mmCIF file with all atom_site columns, C-alpha atoms in Angstrom:
data_model
loop_
_atom_site.group_PDB
_atom_site.id
_atom_site.type_symbol
_atom_site.label_atom_id
_atom_site.label_alt_id
_atom_site.label_comp_id
_atom_site.label_asym_id
_atom_site.label_entity_id
_atom_site.label_seq_id
_atom_site.pdbx_PDB_ins_code
_atom_site.Cartn_x
_atom_site.Cartn_y
_atom_site.Cartn_z
_atom_site.occupancy
_atom_site.B_iso_or_equiv
_atom_site.pdbx_formal_charge
_atom_site.auth_seq_id
_atom_site.auth_comp_id
_atom_site.auth_asym_id
_atom_site.auth_atom_id
_atom_site.pdbx_PDB_model_num
ATOM 1  C CA . ASP A 1 1  ? 160.088 117.625 257.382 1.00 72.00 ? 6  ASP A CA 1
ATOM 2  C CA . ILE A 1 2  ? 162.719 116.731 254.795 1.00 77.00 ? 7  ILE A CA 1
ATOM 3  C CA . LEU A 1 3  ? 162.453 120.093 253.075 1.00 77.00 ? 8  LEU A CA 1
ATOM 4  C CA . PHE A 1 4  ? 162.855 121.862 256.410 1.00 81.00 ? 9  PHE A CA 1
ATOM 5  C CA . GLN A 1 5  ? 165.918 119.737 257.178 1.00 85.00 ? 10 GLN A CA 1
ATOM 6  C CA . LEU A 1 6  ? 167.481 120.824 253.895 1.00 86.00 ? 11 LEU A CA 1
ATOM 7  C CA . ILE A 1 7  ? 166.563 124.461 254.506 1.00 86.00 ? 12 ILE A CA 1
ATOM 8  C CA . ASP A 1 8  ? 168.113 124.299 257.984 1.00 91.00 ? 13 ASP A CA 1
ATOM 9  C CA . GLN A 1 9  ? 171.298 122.962 256.388 1.00 92.00 ? 14 GLN A CA 1
ATOM 10 C CA . GLN A 1 10 ? 171.257 125.912 253.991 1.00 90.00 ? 15 GLN A CA 1
ATOM 11 C CA . VAL A 1 11 ? 171.547 123.673 250.939 1.00 87.00 ? 16 VAL A CA 1
ATOM 12 C CA . THR A 1 12 ? 171.897 125.828 247.824 1.00 88.00 ? 17 THR A CA 1
ATOM 13 C CA . ASN A 1 13 ? 172.801 125.243 244.174 1.00 91.00 ? 18 ASN A CA 1
ATOM 14 C CA . GLU A 1 14 ? 172.628 121.477 244.526 1.00 91.00 ? 19 GLU A CA 1
ATOM 15 C CA . VAL A 1 15 ? 170.274 118.937 242.994 1.00 91.00 ? 20 VAL A CA 1
ATOM 16 C CA . ILE A 1 16 ? 168.901 116.534 245.594 1.00 90.00 ? 21 ILE A CA 1
ATOM 17 C CA . ASN A 1 17 ? 166.166 114.073 244.709 1.00 86.00 ? 22 ASN A CA 1
ATOM 18 C CA . VAL A 1 18 ? 163.508 114.114 247.406 1.00 81.00 ? 23 VAL A CA 1
ATOM 19 C CA . GLY A 1 19 ? 161.782 110.830 248.082 1.00 77.00 ? 24 GLY A CA 1
ATOM 20 C CA . SER A 1 20 ? 160.891 108.355 250.773 1.00 75.00 ? 25 SER A CA 1
ATOM 21 C CA . GLY A 1 21 ? 163.118 105.482 249.782 1.00 76.00 ? 26 GLY A CA 1
ATOM 22 C CA . VAL A 1 22 ? 159.925 103.514 249.142 1.00 77.00 ? 27 VAL A CA 1
ATOM 23 C CA . LEU A 1 23 ? 158.815 103.007 245.564 1.00 80.00 ? 28 LEU A CA 1
ATOM 24 C CA . LEU A 1 24 ? 155.208 104.210 245.228 1.00 79.00 ? 29 LEU A CA 1
ATOM 25 C CA . SER A 1 25 ? 152.963 103.424 242.318 1.00 83.00 ? 30 SER A CA 1
ATOM 26 C CA . VAL A 1 26 ? 150.924 106.126 240.647 1.00 84.00 ? 31 VAL A CA 1
ATOM 27 C CA . ASN A 1 27 ? 147.851 104.296 241.956 1.00 88.00 ? 32 ASN A CA 1
ATOM 28 C CA . LYS A 1 28 ? 149.133 104.572 245.549 1.00 85.00 ? 33 LYS A CA 1
ATOM 29 C CA . ILE A 1 29 ? 149.765 108.293 245.133 1.00 82.00 ? 34 ILE A CA 1
ATOM 30 C CA . LEU A 1 30 ? 146.271 108.760 243.671 1.00 87.00 ? 35 LEU A CA 1
ATOM 31 C CA . GLU A 1 31 ? 144.798 106.876 246.639 1.00 88.00 ? 36 GLU A CA 1
ATOM 32 C CA . MET A 1 32 ? 146.669 109.186 249.033 1.00 82.00 ? 37 MET A CA 1
ATOM 33 C CA . ILE A 1 33 ? 145.237 112.224 247.226 1.00 81.00 ? 38 ILE A CA 1
ATOM 34 C CA . LYS A 1 34 ? 141.760 110.658 247.339 1.00 87.00 ? 39 LYS A CA 1
ATOM 35 C CA . GLN A 1 35 ? 142.042 110.352 251.153 1.00 83.00 ? 40 GLN A CA 1
ATOM 36 C CA . HIS A 1 36 ? 142.406 114.134 251.383 1.00 79.00 ? 41 HIS A CA 1
ATOM 37 C CA . TYR A 1 37 ? 140.020 114.966 248.543 1.00 84.00 ? 42 TYR A CA 1
ATOM 38 C CA . PRO A 1 38 ? 137.208 112.366 248.466 1.00 89.00 ? 43 PRO A CA 1
ATOM 39 C CA . SER A 1 39 ? 135.672 113.861 245.325 1.00 91.00 ? 44 SER A CA 1
ATOM 40 C CA . PHE A 1 40 ? 138.961 113.494 243.411 1.00 89.00 ? 45 PHE A CA 1
ATOM 41 C CA . GLU A 1 41 ? 138.575 111.186 240.395 1.00 91.00 ? 46 GLU A CA 1
ATOM 42 C CA . TRP A 1 42 ? 140.845 109.806 237.727 1.00 93.00 ? 47 TRP A CA 1
ATOM 43 C CA . HIS A 1 43 ? 140.371 107.787 234.570 1.00 93.00 ? 48 HIS A CA 1
ATOM 44 C CA . TYR A 1 44 ? 142.678 105.180 233.112 1.00 91.00 ? 49 TYR A CA 1
ATOM 45 C CA . GLN A 1 45 ? 143.813 105.245 229.506 1.00 92.00 ? 50 GLN A CA 1
ATOM 46 C CA . THR A 1 46 ? 145.526 102.560 227.506 1.00 93.00 ? 51 THR A CA 1
ATOM 47 C CA . ALA A 1 47 ? 149.291 102.756 227.936 1.00 89.00 ? 52 ALA A CA 1
ATOM 48 C CA . ASN A 1 48 ? 151.491 103.540 224.963 1.00 92.00 ? 53 ASN A CA 1
ATOM 49 C CA . ALA A 1 49 ? 154.307 101.169 224.055 1.00 91.00 ? 54 ALA A CA 1
ATOM 50 C CA . ASN A 1 50 ? 156.875 103.878 224.859 1.00 93.00 ? 55 ASN A CA 1
ATOM 51 C CA . ASP A 1 51 ? 155.462 104.824 228.287 1.00 89.00 ? 56 ASP A CA 1
ATOM 52 C CA . VAL A 1 52 ? 157.890 104.526 231.170 1.00 86.00 ? 57 VAL A CA 1
ATOM 53 C CA . LYS A 1 53 ? 156.735 101.689 233.390 1.00 84.00 ? 58 LYS A CA 1
ATOM 54 C CA . ARG A 1 54 ? 158.833 102.472 236.455 1.00 84.00 ? 59 ARG A CA 1
ATOM 55 C CA . VAL A 1 55 ? 160.751 105.474 237.789 1.00 83.00 ? 60 VAL A CA 1
ATOM 56 C CA . GLU A 1 56 ? 162.886 105.347 240.893 1.00 85.00 ? 61 GLU A CA 1
ATOM 57 C CA . LEU A 1 57 ? 164.960 108.319 242.015 1.00 85.00 ? 62 LEU A CA 1
ATOM 58 C CA . ASP A 1 58 ? 168.400 107.953 243.541 1.00 90.00 ? 63 ASP A CA 1
ATOM 59 C CA . ILE A 1 59 ? 168.088 109.501 247.018 1.00 88.00 ? 64 ILE A CA 1
ATOM 60 C CA . THR A 1 60 ? 171.649 108.712 248.167 1.00 92.00 ? 65 THR A CA 1
ATOM 61 C CA . LYS A 1 61 ? 172.452 112.418 248.679 1.00 92.00 ? 66 LYS A CA 1
ATOM 62 C CA . LEU A 1 62 ? 169.247 112.918 250.638 1.00 90.00 ? 67 LEU A CA 1
ATOM 63 C CA . LYS A 1 63 ? 169.996 109.972 252.944 1.00 89.00 ? 68 LYS A CA 1
ATOM 64 C CA . LYS A 1 64 ? 173.416 111.461 253.732 1.00 91.00 ? 69 LYS A CA 1
ATOM 65 C CA . ARG A 1 65 ? 171.832 114.751 254.795 1.00 90.00 ? 70 ARG A CA 1
ATOM 66 C CA . CYS A 1 66 ? 168.421 113.926 256.279 1.00 87.00 ? 71 CYS A CA 1
ATOM 67 C CA . VAL A 1 67 ? 166.520 111.568 258.514 1.00 82.00 ? 72 VAL A CA 1
ATOM 68 C CA . ILE A 1 68 ? 163.868 109.884 256.369 1.00 78.00 ? 73 ILE A CA 1
ATOM 69 C CA . SER A 1 69 ? 160.786 108.274 257.869 1.00 71.00 ? 74 SER A CA 1
ATOM 70 C CA . GLN A 1 70 ? 157.226 107.353 256.910 1.00 64.00 ? 75 GLN A CA 1
ATOM 71 C CA . ASN A 1 71 ? 156.121 110.470 258.815 1.00 63.00 ? 76 ASN A CA 1
ATOM 72 C CA . ASN A 1 72 ? 158.030 112.564 256.260 1.00 61.00 ? 77 ASN A CA 1
ATOM 73 C CA . ILE A 1 73 ? 155.864 111.162 253.466 1.00 65.00 ? 78 ILE A CA 1
ATOM 74 C CA . ASP A 1 74 ? 152.610 111.574 255.376 1.00 67.00 ? 79 ASP A CA 1
ATOM 75 C CA . ASN A 1 75 ? 153.447 115.109 256.526 1.00 68.00 ? 80 ASN A CA 1
ATOM 76 C CA . PHE A 1 76 ? 154.529 116.130 253.045 1.00 67.00 ? 81 PHE A CA 1
ATOM 77 C CA . CYS A 1 77 ? 151.262 114.835 251.568 1.00 68.00 ? 82 CYS A CA 1
ATOM 78 C CA . LYS A 1 78 ? 149.244 116.680 254.204 1.00 69.00 ? 83 LYS A CA 1
ATOM 79 C CA . TYR A 1 79 ? 151.203 119.882 253.553 1.00 66.00 ? 84 TYR A CA 1
ATOM 80 C CA . VAL A 1 80 ? 150.957 119.709 249.755 1.00 65.00 ? 85 VAL A CA 1
ATOM 81 C CA . LEU A 1 81 ? 147.357 118.555 249.662 1.00 65.00 ? 86 LEU A CA 1
ATOM 82 C CA . LYS A 1 82 ? 145.858 120.999 252.138 1.00 65.00 ? 87 LYS A CA 1
#
């Protein structure tokens, strides 16, 4: 939905972070993938001292251009994971 909104606005040559406005953990994303692919598996490894613990994108530009909802996240996951 969000990508289509940006396409409809003919956004070109501009960097816009795409996100939901909700911080999701890697575990949550893996669980979402697992819902669509039940046989999907992952294995944990010990973190390195220099690993980034948290990443949050600034979606200010996106909010100015698009309507963001939970449906956007769900629809995007369904589209990408099909």
